[in-house]
mmCIF file of C-alpha atoms in Angstrom:
data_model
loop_
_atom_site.group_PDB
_atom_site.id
_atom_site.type_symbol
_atom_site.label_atom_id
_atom_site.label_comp_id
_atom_site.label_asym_id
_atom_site.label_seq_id
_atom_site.Cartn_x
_atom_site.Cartn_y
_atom_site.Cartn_z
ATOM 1 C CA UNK A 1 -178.390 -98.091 -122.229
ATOM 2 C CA UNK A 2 -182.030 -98.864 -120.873
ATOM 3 C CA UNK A 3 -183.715 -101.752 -123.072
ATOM 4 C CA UNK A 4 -187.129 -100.849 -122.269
ATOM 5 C CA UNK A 5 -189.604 -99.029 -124.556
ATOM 6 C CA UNK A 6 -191.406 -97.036 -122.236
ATOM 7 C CA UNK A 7 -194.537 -96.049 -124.077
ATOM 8 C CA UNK A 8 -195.240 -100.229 -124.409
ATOM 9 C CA UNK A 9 -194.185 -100.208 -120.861
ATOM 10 C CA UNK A 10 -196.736 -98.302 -119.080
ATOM 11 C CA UNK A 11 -199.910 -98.876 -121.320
ATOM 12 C CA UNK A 12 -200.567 -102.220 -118.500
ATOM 13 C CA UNK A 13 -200.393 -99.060 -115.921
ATOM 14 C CA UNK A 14 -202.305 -96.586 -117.812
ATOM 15 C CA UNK A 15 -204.940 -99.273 -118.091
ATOM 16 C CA UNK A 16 -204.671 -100.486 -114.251
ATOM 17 C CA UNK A 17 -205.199 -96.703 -113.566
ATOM 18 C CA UNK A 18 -208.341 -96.390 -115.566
ATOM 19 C CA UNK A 19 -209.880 -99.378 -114.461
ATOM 20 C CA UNK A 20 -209.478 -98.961 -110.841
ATOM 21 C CA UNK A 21 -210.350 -95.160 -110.786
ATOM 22 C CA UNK A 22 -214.018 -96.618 -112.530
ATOM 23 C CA UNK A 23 -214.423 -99.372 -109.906
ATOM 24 C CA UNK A 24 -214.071 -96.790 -106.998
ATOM 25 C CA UNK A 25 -216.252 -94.299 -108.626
ATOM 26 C CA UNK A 26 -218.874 -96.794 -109.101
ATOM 27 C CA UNK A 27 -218.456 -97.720 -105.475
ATOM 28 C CA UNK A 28 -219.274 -94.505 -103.945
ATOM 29 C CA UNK A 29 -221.996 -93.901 -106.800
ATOM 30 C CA UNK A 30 -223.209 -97.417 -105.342
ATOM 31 C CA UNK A 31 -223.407 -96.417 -101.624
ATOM 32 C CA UNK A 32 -225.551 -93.215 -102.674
ATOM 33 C CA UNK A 33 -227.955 -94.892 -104.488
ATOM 34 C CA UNK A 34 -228.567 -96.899 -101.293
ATOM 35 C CA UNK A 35 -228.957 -93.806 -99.428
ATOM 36 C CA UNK A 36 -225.950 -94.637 -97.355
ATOM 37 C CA UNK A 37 -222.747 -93.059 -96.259
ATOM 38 C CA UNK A 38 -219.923 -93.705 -98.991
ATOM 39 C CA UNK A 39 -216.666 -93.699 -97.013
ATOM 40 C CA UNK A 40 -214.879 -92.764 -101.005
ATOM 41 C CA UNK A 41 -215.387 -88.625 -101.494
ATOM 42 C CA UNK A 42 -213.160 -88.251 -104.084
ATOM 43 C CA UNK A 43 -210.709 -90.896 -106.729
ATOM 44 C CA UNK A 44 -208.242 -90.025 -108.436
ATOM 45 C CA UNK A 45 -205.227 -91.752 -110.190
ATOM 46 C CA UNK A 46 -201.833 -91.358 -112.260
ATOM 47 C CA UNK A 47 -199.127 -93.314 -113.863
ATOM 48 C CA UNK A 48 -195.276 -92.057 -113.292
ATOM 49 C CA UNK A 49 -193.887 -90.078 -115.552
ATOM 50 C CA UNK A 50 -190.751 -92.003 -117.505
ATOM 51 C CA UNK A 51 -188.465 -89.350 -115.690
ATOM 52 C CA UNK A 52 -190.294 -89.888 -112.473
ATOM 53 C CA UNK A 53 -189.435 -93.355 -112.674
ATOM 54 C CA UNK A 54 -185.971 -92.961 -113.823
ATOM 55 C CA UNK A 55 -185.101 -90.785 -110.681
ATOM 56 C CA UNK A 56 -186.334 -93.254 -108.482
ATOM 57 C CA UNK A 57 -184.534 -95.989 -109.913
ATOM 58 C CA UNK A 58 -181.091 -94.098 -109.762
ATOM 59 C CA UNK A 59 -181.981 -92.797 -105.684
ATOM 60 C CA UNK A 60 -183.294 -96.231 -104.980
ATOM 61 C CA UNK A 61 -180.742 -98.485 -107.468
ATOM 62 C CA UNK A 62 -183.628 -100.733 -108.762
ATOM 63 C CA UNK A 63 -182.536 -102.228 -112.065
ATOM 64 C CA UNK A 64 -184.924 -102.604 -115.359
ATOM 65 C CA UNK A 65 -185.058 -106.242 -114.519
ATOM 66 C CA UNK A 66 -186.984 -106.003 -111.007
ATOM 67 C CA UNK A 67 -188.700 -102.450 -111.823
ATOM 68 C CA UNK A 68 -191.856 -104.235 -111.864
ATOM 69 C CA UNK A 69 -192.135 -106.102 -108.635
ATOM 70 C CA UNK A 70 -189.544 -103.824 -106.851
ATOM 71 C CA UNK A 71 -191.382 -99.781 -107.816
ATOM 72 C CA UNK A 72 -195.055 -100.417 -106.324
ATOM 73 C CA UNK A 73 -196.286 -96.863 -107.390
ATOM 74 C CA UNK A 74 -195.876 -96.650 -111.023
ATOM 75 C CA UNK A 75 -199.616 -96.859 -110.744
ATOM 76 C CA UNK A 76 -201.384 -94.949 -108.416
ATOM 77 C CA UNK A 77 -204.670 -94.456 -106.925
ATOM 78 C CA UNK A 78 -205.622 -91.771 -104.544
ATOM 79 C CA UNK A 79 -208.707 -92.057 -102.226
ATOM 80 C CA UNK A 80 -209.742 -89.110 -100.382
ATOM 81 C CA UNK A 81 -212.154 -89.577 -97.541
ATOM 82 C CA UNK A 82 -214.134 -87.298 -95.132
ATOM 83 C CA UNK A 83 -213.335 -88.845 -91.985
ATOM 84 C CA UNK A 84 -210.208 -90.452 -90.629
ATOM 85 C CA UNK A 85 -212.614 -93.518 -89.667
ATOM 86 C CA UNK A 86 -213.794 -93.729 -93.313
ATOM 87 C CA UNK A 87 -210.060 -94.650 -94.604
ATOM 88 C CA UNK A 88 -210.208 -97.852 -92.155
ATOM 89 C CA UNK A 89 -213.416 -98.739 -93.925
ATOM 90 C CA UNK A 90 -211.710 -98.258 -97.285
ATOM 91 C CA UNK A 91 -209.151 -100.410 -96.548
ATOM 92 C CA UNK A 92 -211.511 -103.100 -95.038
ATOM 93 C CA UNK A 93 -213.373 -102.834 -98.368
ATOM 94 C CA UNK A 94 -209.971 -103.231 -100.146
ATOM 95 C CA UNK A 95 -208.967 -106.615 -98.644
ATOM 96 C CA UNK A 96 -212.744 -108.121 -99.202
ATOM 97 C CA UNK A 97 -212.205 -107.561 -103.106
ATOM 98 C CA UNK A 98 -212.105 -110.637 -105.040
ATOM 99 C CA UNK A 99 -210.915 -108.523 -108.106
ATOM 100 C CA UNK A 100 -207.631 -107.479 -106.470
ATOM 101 C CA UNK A 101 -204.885 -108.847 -103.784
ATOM 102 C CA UNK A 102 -203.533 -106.874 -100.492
ATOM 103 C CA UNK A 103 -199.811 -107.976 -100.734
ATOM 104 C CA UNK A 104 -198.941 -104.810 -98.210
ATOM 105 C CA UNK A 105 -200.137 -101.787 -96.241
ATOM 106 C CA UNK A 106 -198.259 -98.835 -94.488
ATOM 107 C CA UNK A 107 -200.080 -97.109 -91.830
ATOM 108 C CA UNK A 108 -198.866 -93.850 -91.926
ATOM 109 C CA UNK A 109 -201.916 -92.134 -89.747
ATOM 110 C CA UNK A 110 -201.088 -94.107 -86.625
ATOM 111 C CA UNK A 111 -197.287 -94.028 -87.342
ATOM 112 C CA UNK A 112 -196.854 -90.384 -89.214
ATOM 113 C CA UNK A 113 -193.478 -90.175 -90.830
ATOM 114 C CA UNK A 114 -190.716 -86.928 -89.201
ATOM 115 C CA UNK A 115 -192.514 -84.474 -91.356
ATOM 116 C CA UNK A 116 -195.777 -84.646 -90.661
ATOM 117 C CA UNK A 117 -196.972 -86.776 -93.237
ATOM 118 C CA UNK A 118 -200.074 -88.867 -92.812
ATOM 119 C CA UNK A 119 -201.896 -91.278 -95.189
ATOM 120 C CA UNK A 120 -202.406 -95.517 -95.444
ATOM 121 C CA UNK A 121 -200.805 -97.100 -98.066
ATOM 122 C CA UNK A 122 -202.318 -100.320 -99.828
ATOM 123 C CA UNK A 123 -200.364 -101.934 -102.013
ATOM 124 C CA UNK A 124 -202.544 -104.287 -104.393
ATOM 125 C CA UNK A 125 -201.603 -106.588 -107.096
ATOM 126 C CA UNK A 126 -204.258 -106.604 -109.708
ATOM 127 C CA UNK A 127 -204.941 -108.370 -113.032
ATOM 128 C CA UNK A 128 -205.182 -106.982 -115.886
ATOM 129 C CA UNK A 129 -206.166 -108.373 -119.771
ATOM 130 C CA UNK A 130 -203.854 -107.803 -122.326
ATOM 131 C CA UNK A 131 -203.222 -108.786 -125.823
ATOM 132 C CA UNK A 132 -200.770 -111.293 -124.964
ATOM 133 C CA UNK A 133 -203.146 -112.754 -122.016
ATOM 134 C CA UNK A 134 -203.064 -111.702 -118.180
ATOM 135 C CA UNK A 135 -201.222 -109.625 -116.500
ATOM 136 C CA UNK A 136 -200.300 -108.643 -112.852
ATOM 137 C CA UNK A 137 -199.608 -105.192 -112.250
ATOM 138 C CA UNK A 138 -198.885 -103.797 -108.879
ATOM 139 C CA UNK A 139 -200.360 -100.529 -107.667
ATOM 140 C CA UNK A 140 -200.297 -98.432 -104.673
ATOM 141 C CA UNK A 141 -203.274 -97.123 -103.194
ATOM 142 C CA UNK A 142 -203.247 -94.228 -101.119
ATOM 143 C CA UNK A 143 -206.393 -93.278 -98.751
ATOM 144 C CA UNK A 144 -206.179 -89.809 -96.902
ATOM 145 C CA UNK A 145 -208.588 -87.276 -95.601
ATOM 146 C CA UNK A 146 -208.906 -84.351 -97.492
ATOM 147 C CA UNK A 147 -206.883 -82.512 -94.864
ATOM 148 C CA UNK A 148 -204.230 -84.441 -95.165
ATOM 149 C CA UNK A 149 -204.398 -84.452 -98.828
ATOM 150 C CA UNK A 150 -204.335 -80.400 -98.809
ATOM 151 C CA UNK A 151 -201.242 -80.599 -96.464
ATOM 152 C CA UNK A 152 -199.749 -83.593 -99.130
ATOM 153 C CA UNK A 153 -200.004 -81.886 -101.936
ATOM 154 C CA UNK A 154 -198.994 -78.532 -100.348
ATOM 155 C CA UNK A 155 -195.639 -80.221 -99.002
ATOM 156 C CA UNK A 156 -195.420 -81.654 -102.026
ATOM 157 C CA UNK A 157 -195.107 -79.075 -104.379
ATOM 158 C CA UNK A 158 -192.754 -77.837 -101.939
ATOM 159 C CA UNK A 159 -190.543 -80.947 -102.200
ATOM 160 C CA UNK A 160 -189.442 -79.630 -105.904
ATOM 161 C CA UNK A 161 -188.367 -76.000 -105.224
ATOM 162 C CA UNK A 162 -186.408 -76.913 -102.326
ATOM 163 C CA UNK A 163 -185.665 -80.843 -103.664
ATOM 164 C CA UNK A 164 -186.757 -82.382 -100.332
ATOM 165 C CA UNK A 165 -183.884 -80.001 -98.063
ATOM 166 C CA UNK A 166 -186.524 -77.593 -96.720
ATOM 167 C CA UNK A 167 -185.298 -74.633 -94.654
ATOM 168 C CA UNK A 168 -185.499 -74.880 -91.202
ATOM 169 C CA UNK A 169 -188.542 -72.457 -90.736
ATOM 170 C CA UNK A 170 -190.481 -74.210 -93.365
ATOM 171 C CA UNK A 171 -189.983 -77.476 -92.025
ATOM 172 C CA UNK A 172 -191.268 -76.543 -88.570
ATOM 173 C CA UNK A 173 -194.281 -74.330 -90.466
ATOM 174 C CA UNK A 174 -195.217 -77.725 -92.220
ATOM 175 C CA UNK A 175 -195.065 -80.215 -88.850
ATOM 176 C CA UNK A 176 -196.643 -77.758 -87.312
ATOM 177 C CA UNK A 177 -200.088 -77.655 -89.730
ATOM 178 C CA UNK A 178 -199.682 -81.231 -90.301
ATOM 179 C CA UNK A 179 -200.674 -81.240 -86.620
ATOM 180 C CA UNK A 180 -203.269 -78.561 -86.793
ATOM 181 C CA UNK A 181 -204.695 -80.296 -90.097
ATOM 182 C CA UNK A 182 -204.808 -83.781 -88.032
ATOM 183 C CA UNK A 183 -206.646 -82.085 -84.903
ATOM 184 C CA UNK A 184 -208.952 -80.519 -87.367
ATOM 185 C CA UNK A 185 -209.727 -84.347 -88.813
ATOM 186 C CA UNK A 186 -209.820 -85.231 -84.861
ATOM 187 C CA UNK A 187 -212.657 -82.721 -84.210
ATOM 188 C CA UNK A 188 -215.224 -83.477 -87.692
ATOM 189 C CA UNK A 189 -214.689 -87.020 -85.983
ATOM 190 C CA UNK A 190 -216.163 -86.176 -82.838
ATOM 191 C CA UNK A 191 -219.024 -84.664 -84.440
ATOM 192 C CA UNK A 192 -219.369 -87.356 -87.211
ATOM 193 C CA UNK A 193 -222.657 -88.498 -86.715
ATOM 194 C CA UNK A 194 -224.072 -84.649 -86.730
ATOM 195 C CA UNK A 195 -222.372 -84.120 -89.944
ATOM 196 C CA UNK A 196 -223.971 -87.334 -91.750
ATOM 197 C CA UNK A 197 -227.186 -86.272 -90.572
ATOM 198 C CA UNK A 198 -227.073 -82.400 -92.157
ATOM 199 C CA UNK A 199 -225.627 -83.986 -95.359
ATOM 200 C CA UNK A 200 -228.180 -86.733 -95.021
ATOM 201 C CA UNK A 201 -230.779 -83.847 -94.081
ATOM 202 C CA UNK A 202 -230.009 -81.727 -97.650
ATOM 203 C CA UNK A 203 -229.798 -85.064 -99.541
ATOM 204 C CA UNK A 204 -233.410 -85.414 -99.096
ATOM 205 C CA UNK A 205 -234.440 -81.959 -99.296
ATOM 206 C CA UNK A 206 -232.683 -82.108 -103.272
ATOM 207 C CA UNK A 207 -234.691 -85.333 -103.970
ATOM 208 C CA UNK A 208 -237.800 -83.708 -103.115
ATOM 209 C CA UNK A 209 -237.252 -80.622 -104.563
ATOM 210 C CA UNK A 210 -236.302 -82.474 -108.112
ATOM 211 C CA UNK A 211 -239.356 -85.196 -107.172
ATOM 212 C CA UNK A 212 -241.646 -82.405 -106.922
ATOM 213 C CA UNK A 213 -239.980 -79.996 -109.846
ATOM 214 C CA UNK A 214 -240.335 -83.729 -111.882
ATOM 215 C CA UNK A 215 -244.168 -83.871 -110.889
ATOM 216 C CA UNK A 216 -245.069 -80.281 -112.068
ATOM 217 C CA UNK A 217 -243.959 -80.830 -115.259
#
């Protein structure tokens, strides 16, 4: 019979989660104000459900005692970037953090798993404060362009009508767009720079239209 109370459990998570998603929203908000490229587009973030986390502890036999240190993504973050070059950045940015420690990373763009699947994993451990003092929490970090976040979430949702055994024609469908989906990040890389200057370009053009709109008033 499990001996831990799982609402008390995950509030540490829930808190790593919010904290975390704020810091890298604040990031990219800080890069803009600068006028500068913010290798962050999106952040999001979630804690694992209790059943979640009781499936994975019966497939990978982790006991309550070493759930902790042994299940690194009961808290998650999920960076999505524009450009394949932006989630090396990211990463870069990740180890300079005083406010968090690298303990492991899984390069999964360089080395994509059989199906396709491409992302970089960060595992961080970062402290939290709690009513009974500090507290380490370990959370996995996943940066991905939003192509392969489409094709992630679309195998994904996949994974739970056919429970990870994926007919034969699906499975080639999926390694087959995870390649088309990578050459697609290949190409925006290629034509980086004039993609940061038309973004760049309509940046301005808003701030003077809202400058002027401001003056007129």
């Amino acid at each position: 019979m499990t001996r831990i109370k799982w609402n008390e459990f995950l509030i540490p998570y829930s808190q790593t989660v919010d904290e975390l998603k704020l810091k890298f929203r604040n990031l990219r908000k800080e890069f803009l104000e600068k006028n500068e490229h913010s290798p962050i587009e999106f952040v999001t973030g979630r804690v694992k459900t209790v059943d979640s986390i009781k499936e994975k502890m019966r497939r990978r036999y982790i006991t309550e005692d070493l759930l902790e240190q042994d299940m690194q993504d009961i808290a998650g973050i999920r960076i999505q970037c524009q450009f394949v070059e932006d989630i090396y950045d990211v990463a870069k940015l990740l180890h300079s953090r005083e406010d968090m420690q690298v303990i492991e990373e899984r390069d999964y763009i360089a080395n994509s798993k059989p199906s396709g699947y491409r992302s970089y994993h960060v595992v961080i451990e970062y402290p939290i404060q709690t009513s009974r003092g500090q507290k380490n929490i370990i959370a996995e970090i996943q940066i991905r362009t939003l192509a392969m976040n489409f094709w992630s979430t679309i195998e994904h949702s996949l994974n739970y009508k056919y429970r990870g055994d994926f007919p034969e024609e699906i499975n080639e469908r999926l390694k087959r767009a995870a390649e088309a989906s990578f050459m697609l990040d290949e190409e925006m890389s290629k034509i980086r720079g004039e993609i940061q200057d038309a973004q760049q370009y309509f940046t301005d053009s808003k701030r003077d239209i809202n400058n002027s709109t401001k003056d007129k008033n």
